[in-house]
Amino acid sequence: GLKRVMEALNAEGIPVGTIYPALNREPFIENTLGSRGFRAIYSQERLNRYRAENHCPHNDQLCRTTMAVDQHVLVGAKSDVDDILTAMAKVQKGAATL
C-alpha cells in the first residue's frame, strides 16, 4: 500500500508523506454542527443538508492514495531531482514485493 511505498522512499532518502488529512472528516465539523449555538441558529434540516454536502468521497480517496514531496526537496540541484527519480524508479520496480 501507500504506507509501504512511502516507507521505501524514505529509506532511499526521499522524504515523502501524506498531503493532508481529509478535512471534511475532522471532528471539529461535527462538534460545530452539534453545538448548542449552531442548533439554535440553523434548522435540523439545514444541519443535515450540510452534513450531506460535506460527504466528499473523491477527497477521501485523494487523501488515502496521494503522497507529497516537500517543495524544499525539489529546489535543489538537478542531481537532487535525478536522485529522487532514481529512488522512485527503484521503489516502483520493487513495488510487487512491498
GROMACS .gro file of N, CA and C in nm:
model
  294
    1GLY      N    1   0.080  -0.119   0.000
    1GLY     CA    2   0.000   0.000   0.000
    1GLY      C    3   0.085   0.126   0.000
    2LEU      N    4   0.018   0.237   0.006
    2LEU     CA    5   0.083   0.367   0.003
    2LEU      C    6   0.183   0.383   0.117
    3LYS      N    7   0.146   0.334   0.235
    3LYS     CA    8   0.235   0.347   0.350
    3LYS      C    9   0.369   0.279   0.324
    4ARG      N   10   0.366   0.162   0.266
    4ARG     CA   11   0.490   0.089   0.238
    4ARG      C   12   0.573   0.158   0.131
    5VAL      N   13   0.507   0.215   0.031
    5VAL     CA   14   0.579   0.290  -0.073
    5VAL      C   15   0.648   0.410  -0.010
    6MET      N   16   0.576   0.482   0.076
    6MET     CA   17   0.636   0.598   0.143
    6MET      C   18   0.753   0.556   0.231
    7GLU      N   19   0.738   0.445   0.303
    7GLU     CA   20   0.848   0.395   0.387
    7GLU      C   21   0.969   0.360   0.301
    8ALA      N   22   0.945   0.298   0.186
    8ALA     CA   23   1.055   0.260   0.097
    8ALA      C   24   1.125   0.384   0.042
    9LEU      N   25   1.049   0.486   0.003
    9LEU     CA   26   1.111   0.608  -0.048
    9LEU      C   27   1.189   0.680   0.063
   10ASN      N   28   1.132   0.683   0.183
   10ASN     CA   29   1.204   0.743   0.295
   10ASN      C   30   1.334   0.668   0.322
   11ALA      N   31   1.331   0.536   0.310
   11ALA     CA   32   1.452   0.455   0.329
   11ALA      C   33   1.557   0.487   0.223
   12GLU      N   34   1.512   0.531   0.106
   12GLU     CA   35   1.604   0.570  -0.001
   12GLU      C   36   1.651   0.715   0.015
   13GLY      N   37   1.606   0.780   0.122
   13GLY     CA   38   1.649   0.918   0.147
   13GLY      C   39   1.560   1.023   0.085
   14ILE      N   40   1.441   0.983   0.038
   14ILE     CA   41   1.347   1.077  -0.022
   14ILE      C   42   1.233   1.100   0.077
   15PRO      N   43   1.229   1.217   0.140
   15PRO     CA   44   1.125   1.241   0.240
   15PRO      C   45   0.989   1.267   0.175
   16VAL      N   46   0.899   1.173   0.191
   16VAL     CA   47   0.763   1.189   0.140
   16VAL      C   48   0.665   1.166   0.254
   17GLY      N   49   0.548   1.217   0.236
   17GLY     CA   50   0.443   1.199   0.336
   17GLY      C   51   0.308   1.214   0.271
   18THR      N   52   0.206   1.215   0.352
   18THR     CA   53   0.072   1.235   0.300
   18THR      C   54   0.051   1.382   0.271
   19ILE      N   55  -0.051   1.413   0.190
   19ILE     CA   56  -0.072   1.553   0.153
   19ILE      C   57  -0.139   1.632   0.264
   20TYR      N   58  -0.247   1.583   0.316
   20TYR     CA   59  -0.319   1.647   0.426
   20TYR      C   60  -0.429   1.554   0.471
   21PRO      N   61  -0.475   1.570   0.593
   21PRO     CA   62  -0.588   1.485   0.636
   21PRO      C   63  -0.714   1.527   0.563
   22ALA      N   64  -0.808   1.438   0.554
   22ALA     CA   65  -0.936   1.470   0.491
   22ALA      C   66  -1.010   1.568   0.583
   23LEU      N   67  -1.001   1.696   0.551
   23LEU     CA   68  -1.057   1.799   0.638
   23LEU      C   69  -1.207   1.784   0.657
   24ASN      N   70  -1.276   1.729   0.558
   24ASN     CA   71  -1.421   1.710   0.571
   24ASN      C   72  -1.455   1.604   0.677
   25ARG      N   73  -1.355   1.532   0.725
   25ARG     CA   74  -1.378   1.429   0.826
   25ARG      C   75  -1.325   1.469   0.964
   26GLU      N   76  -1.274   1.589   0.975
   26GLU     CA   77  -1.220   1.635   1.103
   26GLU      C   78  -1.332   1.649   1.206
   27PRO      N   79  -1.306   1.609   1.329
   27PRO     CA   80  -1.409   1.612   1.434
   27PRO      C   81  -1.466   1.751   1.462
   28PHE      N   82  -1.390   1.857   1.435
   28PHE     CA   83  -1.441   1.990   1.466
   28PHE      C   84  -1.568   2.022   1.388
   29ILE      N   85  -1.585   1.962   1.271
   29ILE     CA   86  -1.704   1.991   1.191
   29ILE      C   87  -1.828   1.940   1.262
   30GLU      N   88  -1.826   1.815   1.302
   30GLU     CA   89  -1.943   1.759   1.372
   30GLU      C   90  -1.961   1.826   1.507
   31ASN      N   91  -1.851   1.858   1.575
   31ASN     CA   92  -1.862   1.929   1.702
   31ASN      C   93  -1.932   2.064   1.683
   32THR      N   94  -1.899   2.132   1.576
   32THR     CA   95  -1.961   2.262   1.547
   32THR      C   96  -2.107   2.245   1.510
   33LEU      N   97  -2.136   2.150   1.422
   33LEU     CA   98  -2.275   2.129   1.379
   33LEU      C   99  -2.363   2.086   1.496
   34GLY      N  100  -2.305   2.013   1.589
   34GLY     CA  101  -2.382   1.965   1.703
   34GLY      C  102  -2.383   2.061   1.822
   35SER      N  103  -2.315   2.173   1.807
   35SER     CA  104  -2.307   2.267   1.919
   35SER      C  105  -2.442   2.334   1.944
   36ARG      N  106  -2.461   2.377   2.065
   36ARG     CA  107  -2.586   2.442   2.105
   36ARG      C  108  -2.609   2.567   2.019
   37GLY      N  109  -2.504   2.644   1.994
   37GLY     CA  110  -2.518   2.766   1.915
   37GLY      C  111  -2.566   2.739   1.773
   38PHE      N  112  -2.505   2.642   1.706
   38PHE     CA  113  -2.546   2.610   1.569
   38PHE      C  114  -2.687   2.553   1.567
   39ARG      N  115  -2.720   2.469   1.665
   39ARG     CA  116  -2.856   2.412   1.668
   39ARG      C  117  -2.960   2.520   1.693
   40ALA      N  118  -2.921   2.628   1.761
   40ALA     CA  119  -3.014   2.738   1.786
   40ALA      C  120  -3.033   2.824   1.661
   41ILE      N  121  -2.930   2.837   1.581
   41ILE     CA  122  -2.934   2.925   1.463
   41ILE      C  123  -2.991   2.854   1.341
   42TYR      N  124  -2.952   2.728   1.321
   42TYR     CA  125  -2.987   2.656   1.198
   42TYR      C  126  -3.087   2.546   1.228
   43SER      N  127  -3.173   2.522   1.131
   43SER     CA  128  -3.271   2.414   1.146
   43SER      C  129  -3.200   2.280   1.135
   44GLN      N  130  -3.263   2.177   1.189
   44GLN     CA  131  -3.207   2.042   1.179
   44GLN      C  132  -3.194   2.002   1.033
   45GLU      N  133  -3.289   2.044   0.950
   45GLU     CA  134  -3.283   2.014   0.807
   45GLU      C  135  -3.158   2.075   0.745
   46ARG      N  136  -3.128   2.201   0.778
   46ARG     CA  137  -3.009   2.266   0.722
   46ARG      C  138  -2.881   2.198   0.773
   47LEU      N  139  -2.876   2.162   0.899
   47LEU     CA  140  -2.758   2.094   0.952
   47LEU      C  141  -2.738   1.958   0.884
   48ASN      N  142  -2.847   1.886   0.863
   48ASN     CA  143  -2.837   1.757   0.793
   48ASN      C  144  -2.794   1.776   0.648
   49ARG      N  145  -2.843   1.883   0.584
   49ARG     CA  146  -2.804   1.910   0.445
   49ARG      C  147  -2.654   1.942   0.440
   50TYR      N  148  -2.604   2.018   0.536
   50TYR     CA  149  -2.461   2.046   0.540
   50TYR      C  150  -2.381   1.917   0.558
   51ARG      N  151  -2.428   1.829   0.645
   51ARG     CA  152  -2.357   1.700   0.664
   51ARG      C  153  -2.353   1.622   0.532
   52ALA      N  154  -2.464   1.621   0.460
   52ALA     CA  155  -2.468   1.551   0.331
   52ALA      C  156  -2.375   1.617   0.230
   53GLU      N  157  -2.374   1.751   0.226
   53GLU     CA  158  -2.287   1.823   0.133
   53GLU      C  159  -2.140   1.805   0.169
   54ASN      N  160  -2.112   1.776   0.293
   54ASN     CA  161  -1.975   1.758   0.339
   54ASN      C  162  -1.922   1.617   0.308
   55HIS      N  163  -2.005   1.532   0.256
   55HIS     CA  164  -1.963   1.397   0.214
   55HIS      C  165  -1.885   1.414   0.085
   56CYS      N  166  -1.756   1.386   0.089
   56CYS     CA  167  -1.666   1.412  -0.025
   56CYS      C  168  -1.583   1.287  -0.056
   57PRO      N  169  -1.642   1.186  -0.119
   57PRO     CA  170  -1.568   1.061  -0.141
   57PRO      C  171  -1.443   1.078  -0.227
   58HIS      N  172  -1.445   1.168  -0.323
   58HIS     CA  173  -1.325   1.187  -0.407
   58HIS      C  174  -1.211   1.246  -0.325
   59ASN      N  175  -1.242   1.340  -0.238
   59ASN     CA  176  -1.141   1.397  -0.149
   59ASN      C  177  -1.088   1.290  -0.054
   60ASP      N  178  -1.176   1.208  -0.001
   60ASP     CA  179  -1.134   1.100   0.088
   60ASP      C  180  -1.036   1.007   0.017
   61GLN      N  181  -1.068   0.972  -0.107
   61GLN     CA  182  -0.980   0.884  -0.184
   61GLN      C  183  -0.847   0.953  -0.212
   62LEU      N  184  -0.851   1.079  -0.247
   62LEU     CA  185  -0.728   1.154  -0.274
   62LEU      C  186  -0.638   1.152  -0.152
   63CYS      N  187  -0.695   1.176  -0.035
   63CYS     CA  188  -0.615   1.180   0.088
   63CYS      C  189  -0.558   1.042   0.123
   64ARG      N  190  -0.628   0.936   0.086
   64ARG     CA  191  -0.581   0.800   0.116
   64ARG      C  192  -0.473   0.753   0.019
   65THR      N  193  -0.469   0.808  -0.102
   65THR     CA  194  -0.386   0.749  -0.207
   65THR      C  195  -0.278   0.841  -0.262
   66THR      N  196  -0.260   0.959  -0.205
   66THR     CA  197  -0.164   1.054  -0.259
   66THR      C  198  -0.052   1.079  -0.159
   67MET      N  199   0.068   1.090  -0.212
   67MET     CA  200   0.181   1.127  -0.128
   67MET      C  201   0.242   1.254  -0.185
   68ALA      N  202   0.316   1.323  -0.101
   68ALA     CA  203   0.374   1.451  -0.141
   68ALA      C  204   0.523   1.453  -0.111
   69VAL      N  205   0.595   1.521  -0.196
   69VAL     CA  206   0.736   1.550  -0.174
   69VAL      C  207   0.742   1.698  -0.137
   70ASP      N  208   0.803   1.729  -0.024
   70ASP     CA  209   0.812   1.868   0.018
   70ASP      C  210   0.882   1.952  -0.088
   71GLN      N  211   0.838   2.076  -0.100
   71GLN     CA  212   0.892   2.165  -0.202
   71GLN      C  213   1.043   2.185  -0.186
   72HIS      N  214   1.091   2.193  -0.062
   72HIS     CA  215   1.235   2.218  -0.042
   72HIS      C  216   1.321   2.107  -0.101
   73VAL      N  217   1.264   1.988  -0.114
   73VAL     CA  218   1.338   1.876  -0.173
   73VAL      C  219   1.354   1.897  -0.323
   74LEU      N  220   1.259   1.964  -0.384
   74LEU     CA  221   1.260   1.981  -0.530
   74LEU      C  222   1.335   2.104  -0.578
   75VAL      N  223   1.384   2.189  -0.488
   75VAL     CA  224   1.450   2.312  -0.531
   75VAL      C  225   1.603   2.299  -0.526
   76GLY      N  226   1.652   2.179  -0.517
   76GLY     CA  227   1.797   2.157  -0.515
   76GLY      C  228   1.853   2.154  -0.656
   77ALA      N  229   1.971   2.099  -0.664
   77ALA     CA  230   2.038   2.085  -0.792
   77ALA      C  231   1.970   1.978  -0.877
   78LYS      N  232   1.999   1.979  -1.006
   78LYS     CA  233   1.941   1.879  -1.095
   78LYS      C  234   1.978   1.738  -1.048
   79SER      N  235   2.095   1.721  -0.993
   79SER     CA  236   2.136   1.589  -0.944
   79SER      C  237   2.045   1.542  -0.830
   80ASP      N  238   1.993   1.637  -0.749
   80ASP     CA  239   1.900   1.600  -0.643
   80ASP      C  240   1.770   1.546  -0.702
   81VAL      N  241   1.721   1.611  -0.806
   81VAL     CA  242   1.599   1.565  -0.872
   81VAL      C  243   1.624   1.429  -0.938
   82ASP      N  244   1.741   1.413  -0.997
   82ASP     CA  245   1.777   1.283  -1.056
   82ASP      C  246   1.778   1.174  -0.949
   83ASP      N  247   1.829   1.206  -0.829
   83ASP     CA  248   1.828   1.109  -0.718
   83ASP      C  249   1.686   1.070  -0.680
   84ILE      N  250   1.596   1.168  -0.680
   84ILE     CA  251   1.455   1.140  -0.649
   84ILE      C  252   1.396   1.046  -0.753
   85LEU      N  253   1.421   1.075  -0.879
   85LEU     CA  254   1.367   0.992  -0.987
   85LEU      C  255   1.426   0.851  -0.982
   86THR      N  256   1.554   0.840  -0.953
   86THR     CA  257   1.619   0.708  -0.941
   86THR      C  258   1.556   0.628  -0.827
   87ALA      N  259   1.537   0.693  -0.714
   87ALA     CA  260   1.476   0.625  -0.598
   87ALA      C  261   1.334   0.582  -0.629
   88MET      N  262   1.258   0.669  -0.695
   88MET     CA  263   1.119   0.633  -0.730
   88MET      C  264   1.116   0.516  -0.827
   89ALA      N  265   1.206   0.516  -0.924
   89ALA     CA  266   1.212   0.404  -1.020
   89ALA      C  267   1.247   0.274  -0.948
   90LYS      N  268   1.340   0.282  -0.854
   90LYS     CA  269   1.380   0.163  -0.777
   90LYS      C  270   1.262   0.109  -0.695
   91VAL      N  271   1.192   0.199  -0.630
   91VAL     CA  272   1.077   0.156  -0.548
   91VAL      C  273   0.968   0.101  -0.638
   92GLN      N  274   0.944   0.166  -0.751
   92GLN     CA  275   0.841   0.117  -0.844
   92GLN      C  276   0.876  -0.023  -0.894
   93LYS      N  277   1.002  -0.044  -0.925
   93LYS     CA  278   1.045  -0.175  -0.975
   93LYS      C  279   1.022  -0.284  -0.871
   94GLY      N  280   1.041  -0.250  -0.743
   94GLY     CA  281   1.022  -0.348  -0.637
   94GLY      C  282   0.885  -0.342  -0.572
   95ALA      N  283   0.793  -0.268  -0.631
   95ALA     CA  284   0.660  -0.248  -0.570
   95ALA      C  285   0.585  -0.379  -0.545
   96ALA      N  286   0.604  -0.476  -0.628
   96ALA     CA  287   0.532  -0.603  -0.613
   96ALA      C  288   0.570  -0.673  -0.483
   97THR      N  289   0.689  -0.643  -0.431
   97THR     CA  290   0.732  -0.708  -0.308
   97THR      C  291   0.699  -0.627  -0.182
   98LEU      N  292   0.644  -0.507  -0.200
   98LEU     CA  293   0.612  -0.423  -0.083
   98LEU      C  294   0.485  -0.469  -0.017
   0.00000   0.00000   0.00000
